[in-house]
XYZ file of C-alpha atoms in Angstrom:
245
model
C 27.682 -7.170 32.227
C 27.187 -7.862 28.537
C 27.592 -11.510 27.571
C 29.673 -12.394 24.513
C 29.552 -15.925 23.119
C 30.297 -15.578 19.422
C 33.392 -14.630 17.441
C 34.122 -13.804 13.792
C 37.795 -14.638 13.036
C 39.395 -11.516 11.514
C 35.868 -10.104 11.077
C 35.300 -12.287 8.010
C 31.836 -11.960 6.502
C 31.089 -8.640 8.216
C 30.531 -5.434 6.268
C 33.384 -2.905 6.598
C 30.918 -0.168 7.570
C 29.786 -2.241 10.563
C 33.360 -2.879 11.652
C 34.144 0.821 11.422
C 31.316 1.658 13.813
C 32.075 -1.159 16.255
C 33.533 -0.629 19.700
C 36.979 -2.066 20.326
C 38.852 -3.727 23.159
C 42.636 -4.077 23.615
C 43.734 -7.391 25.137
C 47.189 -8.848 25.742
C 48.107 -12.455 24.958
C 47.583 -13.592 28.540
C 43.880 -12.783 28.203
C 43.369 -13.653 24.548
C 44.530 -17.245 24.953
C 41.625 -17.857 27.343
C 38.113 -18.722 26.213
C 36.474 -17.128 29.283
C 37.391 -13.694 30.588
C 36.082 -10.244 31.484
C 37.085 -7.037 29.726
C 35.989 -3.421 29.306
C 35.495 -2.105 25.766
C 36.019 1.401 24.391
C 32.450 2.412 25.370
C 33.157 1.352 28.978
C 30.856 -1.650 28.826
C 31.890 -4.675 30.871
C 32.052 -7.771 28.686
C 31.699 -11.304 29.965
C 33.267 -13.459 27.247
C 32.202 -17.122 27.130
C 33.567 -18.813 24.006
C 33.903 -22.537 23.242
C 36.737 -24.057 25.231
C 40.040 -23.992 23.384
C 39.159 -20.828 21.456
C 42.045 -18.376 21.067
C 41.207 -14.729 20.387
C 43.503 -12.961 17.908
C 44.007 -9.314 17.089
C 41.530 -8.408 14.355
C 38.846 -10.834 15.545
C 35.353 -9.495 16.172
C 33.276 -10.456 19.206
C 29.483 -10.479 19.012
C 27.576 -9.537 22.170
C 24.167 -10.904 23.173
C 22.500 -7.658 22.034
C 24.002 -8.051 18.550
C 26.641 -5.337 18.970
C 30.148 -5.898 17.651
C 33.478 -5.438 19.451
C 36.760 -5.431 17.518
C 39.702 -7.042 19.307
C 43.119 -5.389 19.226
C 46.299 -7.156 20.311
C 47.584 -4.880 23.074
C 51.325 -4.142 23.189
C 53.100 -6.079 25.925
C 56.682 -6.819 26.994
C 58.324 -9.229 24.526
C 61.809 -10.295 23.511
C 62.479 -9.662 19.833
C 65.128 -11.929 18.294
C 67.030 -10.960 15.148
C 70.057 -12.422 13.400
C 73.322 -10.510 13.421
C 73.699 -8.858 9.994
C 77.501 -8.783 10.345
C 78.263 -12.273 11.635
C 75.250 -14.392 10.801
C 72.341 -14.997 8.458
C 68.549 -15.461 8.596
C 69.265 -19.199 8.937
C 70.244 -18.458 12.550
C 66.584 -17.648 13.243
C 65.618 -21.149 12.091
C 68.114 -22.617 14.539
C 66.721 -20.416 17.308
C 63.127 -21.446 16.520
C 64.197 -25.106 16.627
C 65.808 -24.792 20.063
C 62.953 -22.702 21.459
C 60.419 -25.178 20.091
C 62.238 -27.999 21.888
C 61.550 -26.075 25.087
C 57.855 -25.665 24.192
C 58.207 -21.893 24.110
C 55.415 -19.918 22.455
C 56.925 -18.109 19.459
C 55.654 -15.516 17.031
C 57.315 -16.230 13.682
C 58.136 -13.402 11.294
C 60.261 -13.418 8.127
C 63.045 -11.388 9.729
C 62.587 -11.882 13.490
C 61.027 -13.956 16.250
C 59.116 -12.844 19.340
C 58.816 -14.635 22.660
C 57.767 -13.627 26.152
C 60.601 -12.303 28.366
C 62.877 -14.949 29.877
C 66.427 -14.082 30.954
C 67.619 -17.706 30.720
C 66.481 -17.941 27.100
C 67.978 -14.517 26.394
C 71.396 -15.773 27.531
C 71.057 -18.935 25.419
C 70.165 -16.887 22.333
C 73.041 -14.494 22.997
C 75.471 -17.417 22.999
C 74.083 -18.298 19.566
C 75.126 -14.783 18.456
C 71.559 -13.599 17.964
C 70.475 -10.056 18.835
C 67.859 -9.960 21.605
C 66.011 -6.752 22.489
C 63.268 -6.075 25.017
C 60.355 -4.234 23.439
C 56.657 -3.519 23.905
C 54.724 -4.958 20.972
C 51.625 -7.047 20.178
C 52.284 -10.761 20.618
C 50.655 -13.341 18.324
C 52.410 -16.688 18.868
C 52.091 -19.525 16.397
C 49.248 -21.978 16.942
C 49.809 -25.708 16.989
C 50.018 -27.479 13.642
C 46.733 -29.273 14.352
C 44.838 -26.208 15.539
C 41.619 -25.190 13.837
C 41.369 -22.912 10.818
C 41.658 -19.879 13.100
C 45.297 -20.552 13.834
C 46.695 -18.106 11.277
C 43.988 -15.480 11.407
C 46.169 -12.961 13.189
C 46.670 -9.374 12.214
C 49.695 -8.456 10.049
C 50.136 -4.728 10.241
C 46.388 -4.040 10.484
C 45.382 -5.292 7.065
C 43.352 -8.282 6.023
C 44.786 -10.874 3.707
C 43.847 -14.193 2.250
C 46.413 -16.939 2.677
C 45.351 -18.318 -0.681
C 47.763 -16.012 -2.509
C 51.472 -15.569 -2.182
C 51.480 -12.291 -0.275
C 54.765 -11.486 1.419
C 54.765 -9.237 4.477
C 58.174 -7.696 4.870
C 58.752 -5.394 7.805
C 61.468 -2.850 8.079
C 63.016 -2.242 11.486
C 64.692 1.140 11.821
C 66.858 -0.040 14.705
C 70.556 0.562 14.208
C 72.486 -2.109 16.079
C 76.139 -1.526 16.790
C 77.975 -4.676 17.848
C 81.537 -4.978 19.036
C 82.169 -8.544 17.991
C 85.054 -9.390 20.233
C 82.939 -11.545 20.802
C 80.539 -10.053 23.340
C 77.007 -9.398 22.068
C 76.098 -6.567 24.381
C 72.593 -5.714 23.468
C 71.288 -2.208 23.865
C 69.871 -0.627 26.977
C 67.235 -2.896 28.416
C 68.448 -5.910 26.456
C 69.952 -9.190 27.523
C 73.760 -9.453 27.523
C 75.377 -12.646 26.290
C 78.682 -13.948 27.624
C 81.686 -13.704 25.314
C 82.233 -16.986 23.527
C 84.373 -18.125 20.612
C 82.517 -17.085 17.491
C 81.263 -19.924 15.351
C 80.439 -18.942 11.819
C 77.315 -20.744 10.708
C 76.048 -21.318 7.185
C 75.541 -18.147 5.205
C 77.935 -16.139 7.383
C 79.156 -14.008 4.485
C 82.616 -13.442 6.018
C 85.743 -13.874 3.964
C 87.510 -16.762 5.671
C 90.965 -16.672 4.087
C 92.694 -19.830 5.245
C 96.177 -20.922 4.396
C 95.181 -24.451 3.546
C 94.548 -26.030 0.172
C 91.240 -25.027 -1.360
C 88.852 -27.880 -2.068
C 86.308 -27.085 -4.734
C 83.009 -28.869 -4.250
C 80.392 -29.519 -6.906
C 78.881 -26.380 -8.355
C 81.827 -24.268 -7.158
C 81.756 -21.988 -10.193
C 85.577 -21.888 -10.484
C 87.130 -22.643 -13.837
C 88.880 -25.956 -13.308
C 90.034 -26.495 -16.905
C 92.950 -28.904 -17.059
C 95.036 -29.662 -20.112
C 95.202 -33.425 -20.177
C 97.858 -33.886 -22.871
C 98.378 -37.510 -23.764
C 102.047 -38.148 -24.337
C 103.427 -40.839 -26.575
C 103.168 -44.290 -25.239
C 100.042 -43.710 -23.182
C 98.421 -46.824 -24.496
C 95.404 -44.911 -25.864
C 94.367 -46.150 -29.246
C 93.233 -43.079 -31.209
C 92.022 -44.602 -34.407
C 92.187 -41.672 -36.820
C 91.181 -42.463 -40.357
């Protein structure tokens, strides 16, 4: 067994040519959140990893063995629930609501601009379905958010296999070529292998985008953008003293 007791977050400081030649090891989140574990790398060597307690290994990190050899870590695909907002009856704000409720339950969440990922849980899937979110079961790498007071390694995870420096405003948009057909009657039946939510009265949250034509009087709030120009003609005897020269 080859002992490993050192880690370079995201391979920082290592020459690209060394990383290219390094062996690699694919680990799921269950293993990577531990500081002590055994694994077999791409050259079939058995690794005994002994890192400082509390260390979390992320995809893209580089382990250093006792003989000086390097081993690149890959986040192995694993079963996850991917949560997206409904493009027809919701908005990205719904993901914020979902993250809030999941956080209250101390659920580990991977946050992305257009979706969330959590580990499979049918109870949570039903809750999210009632919130009119789209939940699908997929196999994908899982990199949940670290705690706010975690060390500097908390955000060193791999975004699409490219390195980036959080010092600049680099946006990572991801397209998802999944066509979702929803019969909003309102029963969010997710696709094969997905959680099914019970039909509930549909509540339109902020940013819904639907045309809600109601037969009641329209109240225009500040910044409405409507032209509310009123002709305030002052008739005779109004009591206004217009002192014209």
